Coordinates of C-alpha atoms and ligand atoms in Angstrom, one line a residue:
M1 CA 0.0 0.0 0.0
S2 CA 1.3 3.4 -0.8
E3 CA 2.3 5.9 1.9
P4 CA -0.3 8.6 2.8
F5 CA 0.4 12.0 1.1
L6 CA 1.1 13.7 4.5
T7 CA 2.3 11.8 7.5
V8 CA 2.8 13.6 10.8
T9 CA 4.4 11.6 13.6
D10 CA 4.8 12.6 17.2
L11 CA 5.0 16.3 16.3
H12 CA 6.1 18.8 19.0
A13 CA 6.4 22.5 18.5
G14 CA 6.3 25.7 20.5
Y15 CA 7.7 29.1 21.0
G16 CA 10.8 29.2 23.3
A17 CA 9.8 27.7 26.6
A18 CA 6.1 27.5 25.6
R19 CA 5.4 24.0 24.4
V20 CA 2.3 24.1 22.3
L21 CA 2.1 20.9 20.2
Q22 CA 2.5 17.9 22.5
G23 CA 3.0 15.0 20.1
L24 CA 0.5 15.0 17.2
S25 CA 0.3 12.1 14.9
F26 CA -2.0 11.9 11.9
T27 CA -2.1 11.3 8.1
V28 CA -3.8 12.9 5.2
D29 CA -4.4 11.0 1.9
K30 CA -3.8 12.7 -1.4
G31 CA -6.6 14.8 -2.6
D32 CA -8.4 14.8 0.7
V33 CA -9.7 17.8 2.7
C34 CA -8.8 17.5 6.3
A35 CA -10.3 19.8 9.0
I36 CA -8.4 20.8 12.1
L37 CA -10.9 21.9 14.7
G38 CA -10.5 23.1 18.3
P39 CA -10.9 25.9 20.7
N40 CA -8.8 29.1 20.8
G41 CA -5.3 28.4 21.8
A42 CA -5.4 24.7 21.1
G43 CA -2.4 24.9 18.7
K44 CA -4.2 24.9 15.3
T45 CA -2.2 27.8 13.9
T46 CA 1.0 26.4 15.4
L47 CA 0.4 23.1 13.6
L48 CA 0.1 24.9 10.2
R49 CA 3.3 26.9 11.1
A50 CA 5.1 23.7 11.9
L51 CA 4.0 22.2 8.6
S52 CA 5.3 25.2 6.6
G53 CA 8.6 25.4 8.5
M54 CA 7.8 28.6 10.5
V55 CA 8.4 27.2 14.0
R56 CA 10.9 24.8 15.4
T57 CA 9.7 21.2 15.6
D58 CA 10.5 17.8 16.9
G59 CA 9.1 14.7 15.3
A60 CA 8.6 13.8 11.7
I61 CA 6.7 15.3 8.8
R62 CA 6.7 13.5 5.5
L63 CA 5.2 14.9 2.4
D64 CA 4.8 12.6 -0.5
G65 CA 7.6 10.4 0.8
A66 CA 10.1 13.2 1.6
A67 CA 11.0 14.3 5.1
I68 CA 10.3 18.1 5.5
A69 CA 10.5 18.7 9.2
G70 CA 13.2 21.2 10.1
R71 CA 13.5 22.5 6.5
K72 CA 13.3 26.2 5.8
P73 CA 10.0 27.7 4.7
E74 CA 11.2 28.4 1.2
A75 CA 12.3 24.8 0.8
I76 CA 9.0 23.6 2.0
A77 CA 7.1 26.0 -0.3
R78 CA 9.2 24.7 -3.2
R79 CA 8.0 21.2 -2.4
G80 CA 4.4 22.5 -3.0
V81 CA 3.2 23.5 0.5
A82 CA 1.2 26.8 0.3
H83 CA 0.2 28.5 3.6
V84 CA -2.7 31.0 3.7
P85 CA -2.2 32.5 7.2
E86 CA -4.8 33.8 9.5
G87 CA -5.3 37.5 8.6
R88 CA -4.5 36.6 5.0
G89 CA -1.1 38.2 4.6
T90 CA -1.8 40.0 1.3
F91 CA 0.1 43.2 0.6
A92 CA -2.5 46.0 0.8
P93 CA -0.7 48.7 -1.3
L94 CA 0.0 46.2 -4.2
T95 CA -2.6 45.5 -6.8
V96 CA -4.5 42.3 -6.9
E97 CA -2.5 41.1 -9.9
E98 CA 0.9 42.0 -8.2
N99 CA -0.2 40.0 -5.2
L100 CA -1.1 37.0 -7.3
R101 CA 2.2 37.2 -9.2
L102 CA 4.1 37.3 -5.9
G103 CA 2.6 33.9 -5.1
A104 CA 4.5 32.4 -8.0
Y105 CA 7.9 33.7 -6.7
P106 CA 9.6 30.3 -6.4
R107 CA 8.6 29.4 -10.0
R108 CA 10.7 29.8 -13.1
D109 CA 8.1 28.7 -15.8
R110 CA 6.7 32.0 -17.1
P111 CA 4.1 30.5 -19.5
G112 CA 2.9 28.3 -16.7
V113 CA 2.5 31.4 -14.4
E114 CA 0.4 33.2 -17.0
A115 CA -1.8 30.1 -17.4
D116 CA -2.2 29.9 -13.6
L117 CA -3.2 33.5 -13.4
A118 CA -6.0 32.7 -15.8
R119 CA -6.9 29.6 -13.8
V120 CA -7.1 31.7 -10.6
F121 CA -9.3 34.3 -12.3
G122 CA -11.5 31.4 -13.4
F123 CA -12.1 30.4 -9.8
F124 CA -12.5 34.0 -8.6
P125 CA -13.8 36.2 -11.5
V126 CA -14.1 39.2 -9.1
L127 CA -10.3 39.2 -8.9
R128 CA -10.0 39.6 -12.7
E129 CA -12.4 42.6 -12.5
K130 CA -10.3 44.1 -9.8
R131 CA -6.9 43.0 -11.0
R132 CA -5.5 46.6 -11.2
E133 CA -7.0 47.7 -7.8
A134 CA -5.0 47.8 -4.6
A135 CA -5.6 44.7 -2.5
G136 CA -6.3 46.9 0.5
A137 CA -9.4 48.2 -1.3
L138 CA -11.1 44.8 -1.5
S139 CA -13.8 43.5 0.8
G140 CA -12.8 41.0 3.5
G141 CA -14.2 38.1 1.4
Q142 CA -12.4 39.3 -1.7
Q143 CA -9.1 39.6 0.3
Q144 CA -9.5 36.0 1.4
M145 CA -10.1 34.9 -2.2
L146 CA -6.9 36.8 -3.1
A147 CA -5.0 35.1 -0.4
I148 CA -6.1 31.7 -1.6
G149 CA -5.5 32.7 -5.2
R150 CA -2.0 33.8 -4.4
A151 CA -1.4 30.4 -2.7
L152 CA -2.7 28.6 -5.9
M153 CA -0.1 30.5 -7.9
L154 CA 2.5 28.4 -6.3
R155 CA 0.8 25.4 -7.9
P156 CA 0.6 23.7 -4.5
R157 CA 0.2 20.1 -3.7
L158 CA -0.8 20.9 -0.1
L159 CA -2.9 23.9 0.7
L160 CA -2.9 25.1 4.4
L161 CA -5.8 27.4 5.2
D162 CA -5.9 29.1 8.6
E163 CA -9.4 30.3 9.6
P164 CA -10.6 31.3 6.2
S165 CA -13.9 32.4 7.7
L166 CA -12.4 34.9 10.2
G167 CA -14.3 38.2 10.2
L168 CA -16.5 37.3 7.2
A169 CA -20.2 37.5 6.9
P170 CA -22.0 34.0 6.9
L171 CA -23.0 34.2 3.3
V172 CA -19.6 35.2 2.2
T173 CA -18.1 32.4 4.2
Q174 CA -20.5 29.8 2.7
E175 CA -19.5 31.0 -0.8
L176 CA -15.8 30.8 0.1
F177 CA -16.1 27.2 1.5
H178 CA -18.0 26.2 -1.6
L179 CA -15.1 27.5 -3.7
I180 CA -12.5 25.7 -1.6
G181 CA -14.4 22.5 -2.2
T182 CA -14.5 23.2 -5.9
I183 CA -10.7 23.9 -6.0
N184 CA -10.0 20.7 -4.1
E185 CA -12.1 18.7 -6.6
Q186 CA -11.0 20.3 -9.8
E187 CA -7.3 20.6 -8.9
R188 CA -6.9 17.5 -6.7
I189 CA -5.0 19.6 -4.2
T190 CA -4.8 18.2 -0.7
V191 CA -6.2 20.7 1.8
L192 CA -5.7 21.1 5.5
V193 CA -8.1 23.7 6.9
V194 CA -8.1 25.1 10.4
E195 CA -11.5 26.5 11.3
Q196 CA -13.6 27.7 14.2
N197 CA -16.8 27.1 12.1
A198 CA -16.8 23.3 12.5
H199 CA -20.0 22.9 10.6
L200 CA -18.7 24.6 7.4
A201 CA -15.3 22.9 7.6
L202 CA -16.9 19.4 8.1
G203 CA -19.1 20.1 5.1
I204 CA -16.2 20.1 2.7
S205 CA -13.9 17.7 4.6
S206 CA -13.4 13.9 4.4
H207 CA -11.6 13.7 7.8
A208 CA -11.3 15.9 10.8
H209 CA -9.2 16.1 14.0
V210 CA -10.2 18.0 17.1
L211 CA -7.2 19.6 18.9
E212 CA -7.3 20.5 22.6
A213 CA -4.2 21.9 24.4
G214 CA -1.8 20.7 21.8
R215 CA -3.1 17.1 21.5
I216 CA -5.6 15.4 19.2
V217 CA -8.6 14.4 21.3
L218 CA -10.9 13.2 18.5
S219 CA -10.2 12.0 15.0
G220 CA -12.4 10.4 12.3
T221 CA -14.2 10.9 9.1
A222 CA -16.1 14.1 8.9
S223 CA -19.4 12.3 9.4
E224 CA -18.0 10.4 12.5
V225 CA -16.8 13.7 14.0
Q226 CA -20.1 15.3 13.1
A227 CA -22.0 12.4 14.7
D228 CA -20.0 12.8 17.9
A229 CA -21.6 16.1 18.4
K230 CA -21.6 15.8 22.1
V231 CA -17.9 15.3 22.3
V232 CA -17.3 18.0 19.8
Q233 CA -19.5 20.4 21.7
S234 CA -17.6 19.8 24.9
Y235 CA -14.3 20.7 23.2
L236 CA -15.5 23.5 21.0
G237 CA -18.2 25.0 23.2
Y238 CA -20.8 24.8 20.5
R239 CA -22.7 22.4 18.4
V240 CA -21.7 21.4 14.9
Ligands
ATP1 P1 -6.6 30.6 17.8 O1 -7.8 30.1 17.1 O2 -6.8 31.5 18.9 O3 -5.6 31.2 16.8 P2 -5.0 28.3 17.9 O4 -5.6 26.9 18.1 O5 -4.6 28.6 16.4 O6 -5.9 29.4 18.4 P3 -2.3 28.9 18.4 O7 -2.3 30.2 17.7 O8 -1.5 27.8 17.7 O9 -3.7 28.4 18.8 O10 -1.7 29.1 19.8 C1 -1.4 28.1 20.8 C2 -0.7 28.6 22.0 O11 0.5 29.2 21.6 C3 -1.5 29.7 22.7 O12 -1.4 29.5 24.1 C4 -0.7 31.0 22.3 O13 -0.8 31.9 23.3 C5 0.7 30.5 22.1 N1 1.4 31.3 21.0 C6 1.0 31.5 19.8 N2 1.9 32.2 19.1 C7 2.9 32.5 19.9 C8 4.1 33.2 19.8 N3 4.5 33.8 18.7 N4 4.9 33.3 20.9 C9 4.5 32.7 22.1 N5 3.4 32.0 22.3 C10 2.6 31.9 21.2

């Protein structure tokens, strides 16, 4: 049997003396959407940072058979890991198109970059309309689309999304999650999505893990986690 696309084994990470991740182990199969749920401070953001090389880690991370733990963020990005951070990280004074082109920075294949710009505009037509406008002038939902679009310009194999719904109106969030589902299906990109809105995240995910104080306390298929609503509620403080 072939190895899972992403294998995380006994992963520890933290900031100086603050130990946040306390030995996480899980796998994600190629093309799956995996949700990481959990209350504030559980370590969800730290997990994404660990996967993209932004915090020091102990333990093993294998991506498509290659060990990536301890590598620099640029090296991990070159292996196809694109991270859309909480708060989006787009450059407000730059135009939409400039932001998208920045996402392709590690790539050398110019014709491919042009094709991918068209591909991103296909997913997010509003970004084509606003391509010459400053990113800072976009609505919150459009800025999140831009952040995801910029990540797609890397032609990622693994997309890490940190709280895409943060600060967005419910309808905008629904549209965004629908688009994330479409991108996953059409591009066969493996997605790891951290979300407070468990219901929305489970709606597009095949599997989910609930984190609490740096440990996985519940894992399963999205429907198993959904069915375990009582447990989820006790960890998340609300129903899914
Ligand atoms: P949230 O939804 O609130 O972002 P989270 O599950 O993503 O929560 P993390 O952001 O990973 O949680 O934070 C986990 C713990 O690590 C928290 O106790 C937080 O205070 C701490 N922490 C996060 N970033 C840093 C940092 N740069 N330096 C020190 N401690 C940090």
